[in-house]
Every structure is written in structure tokens, then in C-alpha cells.
XYZ file of C-alpha atoms in Angstrom:
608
model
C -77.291 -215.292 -41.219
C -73.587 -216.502 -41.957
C -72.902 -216.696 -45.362
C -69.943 -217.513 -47.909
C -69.087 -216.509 -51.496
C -68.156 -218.962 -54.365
C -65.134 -218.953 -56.487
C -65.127 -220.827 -60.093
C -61.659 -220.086 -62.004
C -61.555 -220.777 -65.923
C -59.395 -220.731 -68.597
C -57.666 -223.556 -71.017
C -54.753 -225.906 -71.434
C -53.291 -225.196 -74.700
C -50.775 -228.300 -76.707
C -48.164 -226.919 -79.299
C -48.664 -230.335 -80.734
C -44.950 -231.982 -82.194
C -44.760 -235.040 -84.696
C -47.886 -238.379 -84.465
C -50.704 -238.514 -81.791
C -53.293 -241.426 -81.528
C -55.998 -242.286 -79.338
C -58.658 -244.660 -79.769
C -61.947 -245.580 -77.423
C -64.506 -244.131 -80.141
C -66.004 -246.425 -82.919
C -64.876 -249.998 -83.819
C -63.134 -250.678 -87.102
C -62.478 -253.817 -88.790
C -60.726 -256.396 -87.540
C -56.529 -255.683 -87.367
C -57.374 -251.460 -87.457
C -57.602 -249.154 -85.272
C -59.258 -245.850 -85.850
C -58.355 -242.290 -84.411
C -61.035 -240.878 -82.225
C -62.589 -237.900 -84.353
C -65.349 -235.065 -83.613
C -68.399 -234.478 -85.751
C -66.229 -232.704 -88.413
C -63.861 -235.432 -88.742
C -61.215 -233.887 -87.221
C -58.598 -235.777 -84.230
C -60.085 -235.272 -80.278
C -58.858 -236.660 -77.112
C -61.126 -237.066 -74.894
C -61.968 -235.073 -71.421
C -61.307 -238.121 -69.209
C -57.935 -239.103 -70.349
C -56.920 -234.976 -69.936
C -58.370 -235.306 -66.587
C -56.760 -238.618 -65.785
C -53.006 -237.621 -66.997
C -53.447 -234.717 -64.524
C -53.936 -236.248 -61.854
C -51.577 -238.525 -62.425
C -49.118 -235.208 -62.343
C -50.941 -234.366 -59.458
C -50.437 -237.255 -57.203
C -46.361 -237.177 -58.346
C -46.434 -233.983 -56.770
C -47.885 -234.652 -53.228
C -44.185 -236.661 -52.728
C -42.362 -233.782 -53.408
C -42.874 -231.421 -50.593
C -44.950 -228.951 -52.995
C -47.129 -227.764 -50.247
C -50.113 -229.926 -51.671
C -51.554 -233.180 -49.941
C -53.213 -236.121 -51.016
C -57.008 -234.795 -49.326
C -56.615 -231.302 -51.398
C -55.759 -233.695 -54.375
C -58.764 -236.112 -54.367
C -60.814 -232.540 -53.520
C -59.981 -230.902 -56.926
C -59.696 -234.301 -59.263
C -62.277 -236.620 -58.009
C -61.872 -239.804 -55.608
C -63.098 -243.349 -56.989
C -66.268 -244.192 -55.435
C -66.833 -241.459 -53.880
C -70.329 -239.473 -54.709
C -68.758 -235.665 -54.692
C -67.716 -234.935 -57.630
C -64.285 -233.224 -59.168
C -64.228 -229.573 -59.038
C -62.012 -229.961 -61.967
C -64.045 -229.904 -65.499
C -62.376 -230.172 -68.627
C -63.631 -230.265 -72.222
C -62.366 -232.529 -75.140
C -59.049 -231.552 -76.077
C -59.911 -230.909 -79.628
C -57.833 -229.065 -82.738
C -58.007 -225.442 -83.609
C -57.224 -224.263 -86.952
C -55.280 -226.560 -89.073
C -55.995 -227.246 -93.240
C -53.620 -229.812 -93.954
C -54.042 -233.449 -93.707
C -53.909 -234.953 -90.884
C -54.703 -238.729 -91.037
C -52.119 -241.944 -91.824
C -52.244 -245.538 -91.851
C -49.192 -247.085 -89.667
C -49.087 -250.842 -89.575
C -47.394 -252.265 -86.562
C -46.481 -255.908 -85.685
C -44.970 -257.919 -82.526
C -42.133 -260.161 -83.185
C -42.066 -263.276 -80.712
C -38.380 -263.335 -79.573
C -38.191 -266.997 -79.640
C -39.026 -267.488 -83.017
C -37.909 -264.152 -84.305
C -41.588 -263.780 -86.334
C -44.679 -262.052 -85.947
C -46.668 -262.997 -83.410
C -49.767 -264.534 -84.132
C -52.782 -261.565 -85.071
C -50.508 -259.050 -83.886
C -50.160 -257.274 -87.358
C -52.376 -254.048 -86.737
C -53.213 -251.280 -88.579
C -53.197 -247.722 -86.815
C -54.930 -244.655 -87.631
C -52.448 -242.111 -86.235
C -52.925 -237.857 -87.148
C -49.950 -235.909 -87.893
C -50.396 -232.850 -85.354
C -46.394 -231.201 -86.059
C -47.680 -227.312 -85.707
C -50.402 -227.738 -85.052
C -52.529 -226.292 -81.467
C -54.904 -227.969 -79.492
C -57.374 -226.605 -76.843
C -59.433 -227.985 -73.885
C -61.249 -225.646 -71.983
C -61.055 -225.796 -68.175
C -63.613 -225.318 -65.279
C -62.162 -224.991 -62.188
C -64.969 -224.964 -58.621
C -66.890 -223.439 -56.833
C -64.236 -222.702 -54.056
C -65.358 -221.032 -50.576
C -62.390 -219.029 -50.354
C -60.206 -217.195 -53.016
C -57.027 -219.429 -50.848
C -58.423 -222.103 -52.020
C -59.119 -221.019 -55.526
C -55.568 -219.888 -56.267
C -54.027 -222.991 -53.906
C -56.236 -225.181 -56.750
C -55.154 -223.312 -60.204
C -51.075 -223.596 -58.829
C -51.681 -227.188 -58.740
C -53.297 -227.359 -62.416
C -50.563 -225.192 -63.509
C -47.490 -226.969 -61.887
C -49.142 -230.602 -62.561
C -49.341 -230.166 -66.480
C -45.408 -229.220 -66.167
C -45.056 -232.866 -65.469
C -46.727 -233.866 -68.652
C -44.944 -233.587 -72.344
C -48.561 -234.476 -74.394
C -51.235 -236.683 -74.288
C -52.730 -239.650 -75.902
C -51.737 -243.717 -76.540
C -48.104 -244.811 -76.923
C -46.385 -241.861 -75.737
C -43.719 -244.174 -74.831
C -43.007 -244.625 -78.073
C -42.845 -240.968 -79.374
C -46.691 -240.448 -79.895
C -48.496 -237.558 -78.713
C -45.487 -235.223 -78.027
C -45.973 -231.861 -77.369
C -45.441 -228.495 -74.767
C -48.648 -228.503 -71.971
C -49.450 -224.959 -70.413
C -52.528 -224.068 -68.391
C -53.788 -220.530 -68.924
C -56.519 -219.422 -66.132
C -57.336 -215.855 -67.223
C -61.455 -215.593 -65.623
C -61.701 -215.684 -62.073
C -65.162 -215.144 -60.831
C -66.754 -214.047 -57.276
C -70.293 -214.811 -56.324
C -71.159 -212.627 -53.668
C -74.745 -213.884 -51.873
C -77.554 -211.926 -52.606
C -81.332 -211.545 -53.422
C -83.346 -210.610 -56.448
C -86.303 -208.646 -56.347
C -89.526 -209.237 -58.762
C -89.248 -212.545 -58.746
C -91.954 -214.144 -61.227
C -94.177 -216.856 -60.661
C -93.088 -218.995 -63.489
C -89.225 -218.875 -64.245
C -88.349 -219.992 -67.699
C -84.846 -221.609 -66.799
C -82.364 -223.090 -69.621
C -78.963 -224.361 -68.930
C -76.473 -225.004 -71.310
C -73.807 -227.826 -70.763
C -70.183 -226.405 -71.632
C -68.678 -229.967 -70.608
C -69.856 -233.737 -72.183
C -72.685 -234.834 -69.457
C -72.133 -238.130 -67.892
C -75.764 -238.739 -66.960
C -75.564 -242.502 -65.584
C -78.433 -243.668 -63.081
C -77.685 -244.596 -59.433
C -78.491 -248.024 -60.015
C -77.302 -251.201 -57.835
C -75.728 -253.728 -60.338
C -72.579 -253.947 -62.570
C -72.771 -253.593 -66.579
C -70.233 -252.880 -69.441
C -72.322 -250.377 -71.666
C -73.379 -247.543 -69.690
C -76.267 -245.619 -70.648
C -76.670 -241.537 -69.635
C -80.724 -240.439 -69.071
C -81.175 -237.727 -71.918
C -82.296 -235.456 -69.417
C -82.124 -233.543 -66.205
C -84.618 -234.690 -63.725
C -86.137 -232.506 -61.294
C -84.359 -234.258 -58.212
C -81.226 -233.976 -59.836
C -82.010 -230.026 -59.774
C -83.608 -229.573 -56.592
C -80.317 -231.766 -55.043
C -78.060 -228.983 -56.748
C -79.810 -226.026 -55.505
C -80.085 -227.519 -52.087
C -76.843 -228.125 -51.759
C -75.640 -224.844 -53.347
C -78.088 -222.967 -50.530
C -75.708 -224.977 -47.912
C -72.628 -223.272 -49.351
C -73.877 -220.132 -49.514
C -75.379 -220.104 -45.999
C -73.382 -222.240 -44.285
C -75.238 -224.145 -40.929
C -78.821 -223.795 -42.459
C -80.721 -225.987 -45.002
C -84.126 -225.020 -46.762
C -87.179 -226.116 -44.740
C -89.332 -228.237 -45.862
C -92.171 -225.764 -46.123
C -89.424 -223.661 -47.879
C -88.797 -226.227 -50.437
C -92.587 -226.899 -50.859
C -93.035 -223.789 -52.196
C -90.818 -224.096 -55.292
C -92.085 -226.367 -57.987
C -88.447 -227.532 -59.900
C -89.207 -229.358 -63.394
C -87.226 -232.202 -65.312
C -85.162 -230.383 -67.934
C -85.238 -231.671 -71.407
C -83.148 -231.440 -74.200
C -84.139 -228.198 -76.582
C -82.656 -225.699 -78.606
C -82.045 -222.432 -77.047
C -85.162 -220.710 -79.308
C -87.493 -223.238 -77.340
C -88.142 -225.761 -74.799
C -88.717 -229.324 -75.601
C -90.367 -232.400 -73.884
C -90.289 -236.077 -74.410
C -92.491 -237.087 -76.951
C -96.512 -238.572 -76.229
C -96.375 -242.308 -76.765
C -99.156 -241.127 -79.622
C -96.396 -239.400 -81.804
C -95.522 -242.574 -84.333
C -92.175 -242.161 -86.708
C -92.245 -244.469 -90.164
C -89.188 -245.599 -92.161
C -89.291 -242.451 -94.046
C -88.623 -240.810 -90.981
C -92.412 -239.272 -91.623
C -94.025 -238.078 -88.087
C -97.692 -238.300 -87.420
C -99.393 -237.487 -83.835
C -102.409 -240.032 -83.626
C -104.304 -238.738 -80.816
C -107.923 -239.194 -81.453
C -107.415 -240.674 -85.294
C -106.936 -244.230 -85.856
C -105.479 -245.969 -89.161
C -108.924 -246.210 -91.016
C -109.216 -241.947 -90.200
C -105.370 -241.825 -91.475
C -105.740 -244.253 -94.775
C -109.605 -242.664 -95.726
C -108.891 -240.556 -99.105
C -105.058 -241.300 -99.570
C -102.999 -243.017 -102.042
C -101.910 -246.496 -101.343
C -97.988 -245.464 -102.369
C -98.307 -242.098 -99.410
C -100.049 -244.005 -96.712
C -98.054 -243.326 -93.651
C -99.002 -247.236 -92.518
C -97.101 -248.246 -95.860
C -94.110 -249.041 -93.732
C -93.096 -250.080 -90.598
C -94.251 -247.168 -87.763
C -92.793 -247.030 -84.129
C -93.121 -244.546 -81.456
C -90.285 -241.987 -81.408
C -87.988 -243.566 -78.934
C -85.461 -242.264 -76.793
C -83.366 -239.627 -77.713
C -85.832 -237.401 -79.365
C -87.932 -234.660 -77.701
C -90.922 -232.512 -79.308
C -91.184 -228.247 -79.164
C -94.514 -226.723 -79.091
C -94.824 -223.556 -81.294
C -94.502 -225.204 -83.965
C -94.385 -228.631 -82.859
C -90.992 -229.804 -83.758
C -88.643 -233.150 -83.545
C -85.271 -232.523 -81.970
C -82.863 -235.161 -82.204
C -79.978 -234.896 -79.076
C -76.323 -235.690 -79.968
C -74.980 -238.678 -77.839
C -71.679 -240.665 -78.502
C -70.242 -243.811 -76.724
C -66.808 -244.088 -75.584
C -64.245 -246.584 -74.343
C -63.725 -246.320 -70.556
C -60.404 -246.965 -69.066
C -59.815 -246.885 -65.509
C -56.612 -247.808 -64.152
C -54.603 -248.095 -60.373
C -51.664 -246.940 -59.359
C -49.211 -249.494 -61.385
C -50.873 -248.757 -64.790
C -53.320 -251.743 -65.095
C -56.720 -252.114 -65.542
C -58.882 -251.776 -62.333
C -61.337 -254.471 -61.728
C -64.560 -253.938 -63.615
C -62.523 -250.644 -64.653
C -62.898 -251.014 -68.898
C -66.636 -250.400 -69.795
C -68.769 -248.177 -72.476
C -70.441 -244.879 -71.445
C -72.591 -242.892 -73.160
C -71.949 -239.203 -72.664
C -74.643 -235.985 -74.157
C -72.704 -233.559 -75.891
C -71.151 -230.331 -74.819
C -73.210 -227.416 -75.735
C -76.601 -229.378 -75.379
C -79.285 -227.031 -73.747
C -82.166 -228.499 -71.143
C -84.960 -226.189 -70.280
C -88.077 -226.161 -67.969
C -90.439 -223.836 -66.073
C -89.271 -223.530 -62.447
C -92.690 -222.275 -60.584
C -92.477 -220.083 -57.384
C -95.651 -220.337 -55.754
C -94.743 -217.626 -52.657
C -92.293 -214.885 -54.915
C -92.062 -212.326 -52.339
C -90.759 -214.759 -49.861
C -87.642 -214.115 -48.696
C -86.638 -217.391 -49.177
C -88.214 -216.952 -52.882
C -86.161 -214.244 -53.091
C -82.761 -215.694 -52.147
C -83.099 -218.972 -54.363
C -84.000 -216.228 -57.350
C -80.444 -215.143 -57.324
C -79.061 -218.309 -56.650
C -80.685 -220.041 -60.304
C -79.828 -216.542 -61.788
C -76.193 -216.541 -61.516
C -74.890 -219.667 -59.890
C -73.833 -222.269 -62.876
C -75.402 -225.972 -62.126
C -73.351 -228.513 -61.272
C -74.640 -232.288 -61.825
C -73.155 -235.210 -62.160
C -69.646 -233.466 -62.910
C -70.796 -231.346 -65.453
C -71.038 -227.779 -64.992
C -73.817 -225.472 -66.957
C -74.477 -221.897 -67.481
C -78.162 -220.180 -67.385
C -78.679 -219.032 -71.016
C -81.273 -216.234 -71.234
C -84.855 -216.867 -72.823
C -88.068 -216.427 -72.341
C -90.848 -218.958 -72.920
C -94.191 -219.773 -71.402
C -96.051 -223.371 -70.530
C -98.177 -224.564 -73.614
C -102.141 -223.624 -73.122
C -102.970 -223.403 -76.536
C -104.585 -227.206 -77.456
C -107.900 -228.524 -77.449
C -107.789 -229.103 -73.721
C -109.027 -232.675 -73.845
C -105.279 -234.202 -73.897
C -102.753 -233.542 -72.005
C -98.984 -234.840 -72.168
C -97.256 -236.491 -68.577
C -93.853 -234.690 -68.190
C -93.306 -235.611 -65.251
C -93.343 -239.236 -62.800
C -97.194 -239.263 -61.063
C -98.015 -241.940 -58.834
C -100.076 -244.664 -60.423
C -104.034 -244.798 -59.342
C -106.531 -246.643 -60.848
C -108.516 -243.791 -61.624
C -106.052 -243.302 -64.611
C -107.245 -245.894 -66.309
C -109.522 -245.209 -68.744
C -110.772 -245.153 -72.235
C -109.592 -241.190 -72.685
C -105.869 -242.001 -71.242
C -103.210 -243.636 -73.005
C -101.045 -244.456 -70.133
C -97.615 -246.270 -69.951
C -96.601 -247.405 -66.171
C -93.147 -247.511 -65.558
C -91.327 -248.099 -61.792
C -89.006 -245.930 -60.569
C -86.017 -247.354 -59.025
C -83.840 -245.512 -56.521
C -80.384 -246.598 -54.540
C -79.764 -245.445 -50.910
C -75.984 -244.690 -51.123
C -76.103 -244.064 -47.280
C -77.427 -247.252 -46.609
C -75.528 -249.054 -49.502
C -79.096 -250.977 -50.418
C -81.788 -250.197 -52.970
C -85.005 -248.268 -52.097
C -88.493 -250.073 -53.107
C -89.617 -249.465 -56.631
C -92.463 -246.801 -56.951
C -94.906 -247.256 -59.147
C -95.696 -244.534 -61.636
C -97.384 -243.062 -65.054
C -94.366 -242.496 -67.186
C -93.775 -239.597 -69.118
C -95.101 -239.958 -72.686
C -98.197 -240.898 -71.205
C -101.362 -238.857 -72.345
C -104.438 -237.784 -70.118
C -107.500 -236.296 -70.348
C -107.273 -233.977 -67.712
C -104.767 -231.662 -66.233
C -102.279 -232.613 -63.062
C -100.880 -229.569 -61.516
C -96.634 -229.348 -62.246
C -96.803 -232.664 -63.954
C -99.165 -232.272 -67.628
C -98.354 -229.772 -70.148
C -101.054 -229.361 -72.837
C -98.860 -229.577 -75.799
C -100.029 -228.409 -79.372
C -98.936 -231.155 -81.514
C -101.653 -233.480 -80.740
C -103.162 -234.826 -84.014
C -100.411 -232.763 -86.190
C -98.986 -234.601 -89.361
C -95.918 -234.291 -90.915
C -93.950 -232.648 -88.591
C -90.438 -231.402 -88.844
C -87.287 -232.338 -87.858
C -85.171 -229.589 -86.705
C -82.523 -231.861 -88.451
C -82.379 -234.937 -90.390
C -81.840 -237.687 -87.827
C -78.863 -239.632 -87.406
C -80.767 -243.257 -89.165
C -81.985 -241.038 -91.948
C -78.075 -239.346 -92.825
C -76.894 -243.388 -92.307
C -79.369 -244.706 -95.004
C -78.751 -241.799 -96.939
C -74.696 -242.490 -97.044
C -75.946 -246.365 -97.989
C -77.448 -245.388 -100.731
C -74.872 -243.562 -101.913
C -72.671 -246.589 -101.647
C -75.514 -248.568 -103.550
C -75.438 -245.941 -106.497
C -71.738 -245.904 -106.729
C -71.468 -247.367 -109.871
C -72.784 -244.433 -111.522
C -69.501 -242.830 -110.971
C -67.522 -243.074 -113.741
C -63.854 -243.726 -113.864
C -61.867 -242.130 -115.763
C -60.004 -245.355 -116.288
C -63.124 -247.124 -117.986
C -63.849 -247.048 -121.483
C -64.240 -243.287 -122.544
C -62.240 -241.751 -119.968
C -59.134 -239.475 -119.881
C -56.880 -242.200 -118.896
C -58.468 -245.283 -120.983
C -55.651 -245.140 -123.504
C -53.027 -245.110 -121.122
C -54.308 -248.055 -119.011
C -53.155 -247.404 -115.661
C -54.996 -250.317 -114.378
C -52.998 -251.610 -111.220
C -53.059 -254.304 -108.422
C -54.260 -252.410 -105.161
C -50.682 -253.895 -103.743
C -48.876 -251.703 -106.453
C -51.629 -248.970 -105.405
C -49.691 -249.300 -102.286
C -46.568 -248.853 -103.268
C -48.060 -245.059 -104.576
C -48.849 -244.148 -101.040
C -45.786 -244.337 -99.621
C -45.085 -241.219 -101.644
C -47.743 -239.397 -99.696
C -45.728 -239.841 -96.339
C -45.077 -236.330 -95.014
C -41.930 -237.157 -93.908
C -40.880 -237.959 -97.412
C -38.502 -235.510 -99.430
C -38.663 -234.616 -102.964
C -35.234 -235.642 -103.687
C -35.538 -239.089 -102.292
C -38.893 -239.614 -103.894
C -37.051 -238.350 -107.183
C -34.401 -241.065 -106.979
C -37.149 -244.164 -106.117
C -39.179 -243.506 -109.308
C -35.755 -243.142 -111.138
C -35.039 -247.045 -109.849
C -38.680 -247.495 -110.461
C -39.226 -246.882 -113.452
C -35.707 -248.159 -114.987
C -36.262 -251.862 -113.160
C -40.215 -251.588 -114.803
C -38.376 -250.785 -118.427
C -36.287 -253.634 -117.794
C -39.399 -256.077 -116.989
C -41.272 -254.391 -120.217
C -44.444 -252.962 -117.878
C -45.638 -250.461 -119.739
C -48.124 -249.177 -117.720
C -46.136 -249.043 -114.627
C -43.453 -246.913 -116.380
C -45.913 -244.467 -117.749
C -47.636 -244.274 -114.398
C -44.516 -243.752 -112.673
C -43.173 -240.922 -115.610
C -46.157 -239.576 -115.232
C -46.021 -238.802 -111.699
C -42.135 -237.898 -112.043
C -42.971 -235.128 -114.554
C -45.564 -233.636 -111.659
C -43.109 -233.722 -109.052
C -40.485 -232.422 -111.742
C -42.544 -229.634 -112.930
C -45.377 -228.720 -110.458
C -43.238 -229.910 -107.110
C -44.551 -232.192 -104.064
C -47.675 -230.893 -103.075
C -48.974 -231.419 -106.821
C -47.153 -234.530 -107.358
C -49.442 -236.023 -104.223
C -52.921 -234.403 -105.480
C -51.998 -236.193 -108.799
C -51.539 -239.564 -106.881
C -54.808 -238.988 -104.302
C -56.684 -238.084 -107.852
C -55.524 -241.436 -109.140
C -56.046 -243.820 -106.683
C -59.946 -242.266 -106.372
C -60.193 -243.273 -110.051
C -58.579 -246.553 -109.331
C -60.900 -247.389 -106.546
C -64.150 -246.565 -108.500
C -62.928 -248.647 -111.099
C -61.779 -251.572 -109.152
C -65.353 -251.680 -107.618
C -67.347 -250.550 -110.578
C -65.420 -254.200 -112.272
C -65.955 -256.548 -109.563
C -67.043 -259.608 -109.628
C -70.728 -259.972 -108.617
């Protein structure tokens, strides 16, 4: 049998970032600002698709300058619009390494209409730009499979010669943002030669870790603006990558049918990497105290009997779990996966907007890990054998993500009362499923024939979530939460830390100032406008020196002496005698220490 080995290059592009960067396309702010796109931690991150897109802008420049690449190899290694292969280029978030100071301004920025020589009507913006001067940012890079080393190294001297073309990234580049020196470093080259495993095991615990954001958007006919990703793998989505992975390796043969029959591939959920996870039974009810019960086989009389009024888990509003949470087993456990939404841009050749080309997609974080049992009913096959190796050491690719196998070992639950039974995966709907001992949800499953450009009739199912009250083979897990209360989250979720952060905003006024009545600076009364709180922040501008600062609270304070304000003078003397004495760095704390007092106090004496 012919056969070919695979080729996957890493490594990273590396920024020595110089002077402001900005990019938006995360959360909306108020009207007239913009924010900076940040990370969980709050630090600056540009995203993966607008690395990706700069490049092969670079790219394309260089296919008209006789540099030995085309336009085909091109679209091979960044992607072609509309078409269903995907990139073999993969690129994380290009996000900050270490950097302590502070990062984050305000710029305003206006328009001026030329014929009247004044701002143009709501073009006076606020910007959230980071100061990066230093500073080093990293995105890491995923480069194949390739079928031939050629190939491989024709691919990483076009990544390395396109990001010679580019001087940083981000918005308004044109106008000195995002400045900095691009390099590409490719320092892990790896060979897959084909092979076979022996001792292959009847059940396969398999868990794949995402190491880029995962794009999972449904081939669905029909145009929308927010684009949702399913929060898991499902099993034709795996099966489709191992087929076609089987084609590369063994070029001129496909699986048989019978072949294929006798591996059973699973939907992957969502999990940590100490256990699997599934999506939650449609039994499993969340309250506004982000409580969880599992009411299979109690009802609310069984749940109130004996209980307090005040700890009745009925005392607020109760809803099913939803989507974006899965369950574990041992113990039965609530994860909550990390999704974001960004801004979409797509644009042609001449820099504008594609049609239908700006839209919201929702994208699963990198590092998220899916698991399932992958069953081999015939292990000493040959065939069994082969496809072994092949989910062993051959990373996933779907839906232009690429994954790596993380090493576990976990077993299908067995351990409940045997009389329910949770639907993991799709089963077609018969009436013999319902009865009194099911709680079934039907769903229909839509699919889109990209060959024939039409949509393929909707199948009737029993959705996951659904609970039965005996076992299908490959499609029920008995699960062990069933009738559990109280159980865990793995980690607050995401409503819970929101409410929590509103109440703190409710309780705020029992900060004190220490510009109210008993505080340090009472006496002094260094109660000011929050426009003259603005004039303070311009001495917080990196760019500022201590000398000039020096000189504008000299005129400061001399034309406030003049105009008898008292306590703008000893503000501003004040802050002189820090700069004076302790130097800039102090001098700022001082000011960022004031205008926190200012603000509680300003809000603590609001009018109601």
C-alpha cells in the first residue's frame, strides 16, 4: 500500500512593540469610546484573524515579485474565501508577554469638516489606545500537515519573507499606531511517519486540546450577522477528520464502509483534562443563586417537604442549565466553557468591506479540552490497528483549528441506578420513546449539501439532554448525577462573577473618601470639578517630562494665587512637592490616589 508522511512546522511571530497600538472588535463601550480589545487578565490582544489577514496581505504582494511563489501555493497555505479546505496556516492571538507598567490611555480624536473648518458632526471619539514602547508580543504559529518536507520549507520561507513586508499590526497604522519589528521564528519541525499500534483497546479514552480559538459555525444555508460556534465537537466532524487524514496517509484508498462500521467515534464535549464532561439532562435545573439540583424522579412537593421557606430551591426563578455548560460524572460537576464574540472584518482587494463581510462570531477559547470514548469493536484488525496510530499521534484538524491528544485515562459511567439514562448523542425519533419513564426533547437536525449547493431534509431526532429509561448502544451514558443536589461548579459562572461586580457597585457607598468628613484630606478640601480632574491627568501622559510638568504647575499655581483658589493652589503645591521630592513615578501614584478619592466622593454626594 502507497503511503505518505505528514509535515506540521511550528514556532511564533514575535513584535518588539514601538510607541501606541489599538484594536477594537471586542466589547461595545458607550457611545463616542472605543475600547482596546483585552484578554481575561485585562491585558491588550490582537486577534488571530487580523495576524492571519495582514499576512496574507504580505503574501499576495509577493506573488508580483518573481519570489518563486504563486497565487495557488498562496490560497493553499492562507485560506481561499468560500472555499471549504481550510488554511494550513494557524495562528494564536497575538497577546503580551511580560510587561508591569501601565499600559492603557484615553486619546480623544475629532474630524474637522474642511468647509466649515469645525468638527464634524458626532465625530468627537474617545480611544482606548495601550502604550506597548518595549514591550514583546507573541502569537504562536501552526504551520500543516504538508506531504512533503519541499513543501513544508517552500511554506515557512513564505511566512518568513511575508512578515518582512509588515512593520506591526493593529488599527490606524497609517497614522503611527501599532509600530513595531515582525520576525517569524519556526524552530519544531515534525515528521509523521505511517505506522500501526499494537494492543489496541476496545474503548479509547480520547481528549484533544485546542491550542488555537475554535471557530465552530454550522453549515447552515442562510445569511446572519451574529454567528454562533456549537460548544462541541460532533462525531461527524471527527469521523470527517480521520477519514480524510487516512486519505493522506494512504494515498488512492479510502476506509470501507465495513471498515468504518467498526469504529464507534463520539461527540466530544467540553471538560477539563482530569475528566470528561457531557451536556447536561434537561432534568438538571439552575436557580438565581446559581444553586443546581438534578430532579429526576423528585418533583417540587418531594423537594419543598421538610425545608425552610427562605432555602427552598423553588424560591426563585429555576431554568434548565442552558448552553454552554456541561456536567462530569465522578463527582458530578458543572463546567462552564469560555466563549467570547468578536467583530468580523472581511475586506477585498482595495481595502473595503466585502459584501455581507462585517458580522459577529463567536469563537471557544484556546486551550479548551473536548473528550469522548472512541470504541473499536474489531481491535486486532488491521485496519483497527492503523487508525490506532493515526488518533495517537496525528493532531485534529477541524474547522481551522488544530488540537493535540492530551493523555488520560477515563472510563464510560456504569455506576447509577440503571433506570435513567442520559442521550449524548442524536437517535432517530420512534414513537416507542415516548413514554411516562422518558423525558425526551425532539430536535431536527439540519444538514447542507455543499456539493450540491442545496440543503439536505431535516432528520428528526431525540436531542441530547434527553433522559431514557433504558440503554441505546454508543448513544446513552448512565451518568451519576441523577437526583444529586447542590452540585458544584468547577468555577463560579460568568452571571454569578457579573452580579457579584453589581453588587459591589450597589455597596459603593460604603467606601469612604478620604475627602468626606473625617478623612485625611477633609481639612484641606480638595474638592474639584471632574473638568479640573482632567486637567490632573494630563500629568499622567508618559510622554510627559518632569521638567515641563515642573514649569505648568509653576504657571498653575501662580495664575490660581492670582484668582484666590485656595484649594487649587494647595492641590497643585501639593503635587509639586511629590514631584520635587519623591520624582515622577510618585508624583503620578499621588495623582491616581487622588482622583480614586475624588471619584468615591463625587458619587458617594450625588444627587439621588
Amino acid at each position: 500500500m502507497e503511503t505518505n508522511k505528514l509535515y506540521l512546522a511550528k514556532g511564533k511571530i514575535e513584535v518588539k512593540a514601538k510607541g501606541y497600538w489599538f484594536t477594537s472588535g471586542g466589547e461595545k463601550g458607550p457611545f463616542g469610546f472605543y475600547p482596546h480589545l483585552k484578554d481575561e487578565n485585562g491585558k491588550p490582544v490582537f486577534p488571530d484573524t487580523q495576524i492571519h489577514g495582514d499576512l496574507r496581505m504580505a503574501a499576495n504582494w509577493l506573488t508580483g515579485l518573481n519570489s518563486g511563489f504563486d497565487q495557488p501555493f498562496v490560497e493553499k497555505v492562507f485560506g481561499k474565501g468560500g472555499e471549504s479546505d481550510p488554511a494550513l496556516l494557524k495562528i494564536t492571538d497575538l497577546e503580551l508577554q511580560d510587561c508591569s507598567k501601565d499600559l492603557f490611555e484615553i486619546k480623544p480624536r475629532i474630524r474637522i469638516d474642511d468647509k466649515k473648518g469645525t468638527v464634524e458632526k458626532h465625530m468627537l471619539v474617545d480611544r482606548e489606545v495601550s502604550f506597548l514602547d518595549g514591550c514583546t508580543l507573541e502569537a504562536q504559529v501552526y504551520l500543516g500537515y504538508f506531504k512533503t518536507s519541499e513543501e513544508m520549507e517552500k511554506a515557512v520561507k513564505l511566512l518568513e519573507e511575508s512578515a518582512k513586508f509588515l512593520s506591526g499590526f493593529g488599527g490606524f497604522r497609517s497614522r503611527g499606531y501599532g509600530r513595531g519589528e515582525v520576525s517569524v521564528k519556526i524552530d519544531d519541525k515534525q515528521e509523521i511517519n505511517p505506522g500501526s499500534s499494537d494492543d489496541v483497546p476496545k474503548e479509547f479514552p480520547y481528549m484533544a486540546k485546542a491550542l488555537v480559538h475554535f471557530r465552530n459555525r454550522e453549515v447552515d444555508p442562510g445569511k446572519t450577522q451574529r454567528l454562533s460556534s456549537v460548544q462541541y465537537i460532533a462525531s461527524e466532524q471527527l469521523r470527517a477528520w480521520f477519514v480524510k487524514t487516512w486519505n493522506d496517509i494512504y494515498p488512492k484508498t479510502w476506509p470501507s464502509f465495513e471498515e468504518m462500521a467498526s469504529i464507534s467515534f463520539p461527540s466530544l464535549y467540553p471538560c477539563s483534562e482530569k475528566s470528561p464532561a457531557w451536556i447536561p439532562p434537561m432534568s438538571t435545573l439552575k436557580n438565581e443563586d446559581n444553586k443546581v439540583n438534578d430532579m429526576r424522579g423528585k418533583n417540587q412537593d418531594d423537594a419543598d417537604r421538610g425545608k425552610d421557606e427562605q432555602e427552598n430551591f423553588f424560591n426563585t426563578k429555576t431554568k434548565g442549565l442552558g448552553q454552554g455548560y456541561f456536567v462530569t460524572n465522578e463527582p458530578a460537576v458543572t463546567e462552564k466553557i469560555k466563549t467570547e464574540y468578536r467583530i468580523r472584518n472581511s475586506i477585498d482587494g482595495l481595502f473595503v468591506t466585502r459584501d455581507d463581510g462585517l458580522f459577529v462570531q463567536e469563537l471557544i477559547k484556546k486551550h479548551t479540552c473536548f473528550s469522548g470514548i472512541i470504541q473499536f469493536k474489531k481491535p486486532g484488525t488491521d485496519f483497527s490497528k492503523k487508525a490506532y496510530f493515526i488518533l495517537n499521534y496525528v493532531k485534529p484538524v477541524i474547522k481551522g483549528a488544530v488540537f493535540e491528544r492530551v493523555e488520560t485515562e477515563f472510563k464510560l459511567p456504569d455506576n447509577n441506578n440503571g433506570k435513567s439514562f442520559l442521550v449524548v448523542e442524536p437517535i432517530n425519533y420512534e414513537n416507542s420513546f415516548i413514554s411516562e419513564n422518558n423525558q425526551v426533547t425532539l430536535d431536527s437536525i439540519r444538514r447542507y449539501n455543499t456539493m450540491l449547493g442545496r440543503p439536505r431534509r431535516s432528520r428528526i431526532v431525540i436531542a441530547p439532554c434527553s433522559i431514557l429509561s433504558a440503554p441505546v448502544e454508543n448513544q446513552t451514558i448512565a451518568w451519576a448525577g441523577f437526583g444529586f443536589e447542590n452540585i458544584p461548579f468547577t468555577e463560579k459562572p460568568e452571571k454569578e462573577k457579573k452580579c457579584i461586580q453589581s453588587d459591589a457597585d450597589k455597596d459603593r457607598k460604603k467606601v469612604k473618601s478620604r475627602l468626606e468628613k473625617g478623612g485625611e484630606w477633609e481639612k484641606k478640601n480638595w474638592v474639584i470639578t471632574r473638568s479640573q480632574a482632567g486637567l490632573l491627568r494630563e500629568y499622567l501622559h508618559p510622554g510627559q517630562e518632569p521638567d515641563q510638568i515642573l514649569n505648568n504647575l509653576r504657571d498653575r499655581i501662580e495664575k490660581y494665587s492670582a484668582k484666590s483658589q485656595e484649594k487649587l493652589k494647595s492641590l497643585l503645591s501639593d503635587i509639586k512637592k511629590e514631584l520635587e521630592s519623591k520624582g515622577i513615578e510618585e508624583m503620578q501614584k499621588f495623582i491616581r490616589q487622588y482622583l480614586d478619592e475624588l471619584a468615591i466622593y463625587l458619587f458617594n454626594n450625588k444627587k439621588q
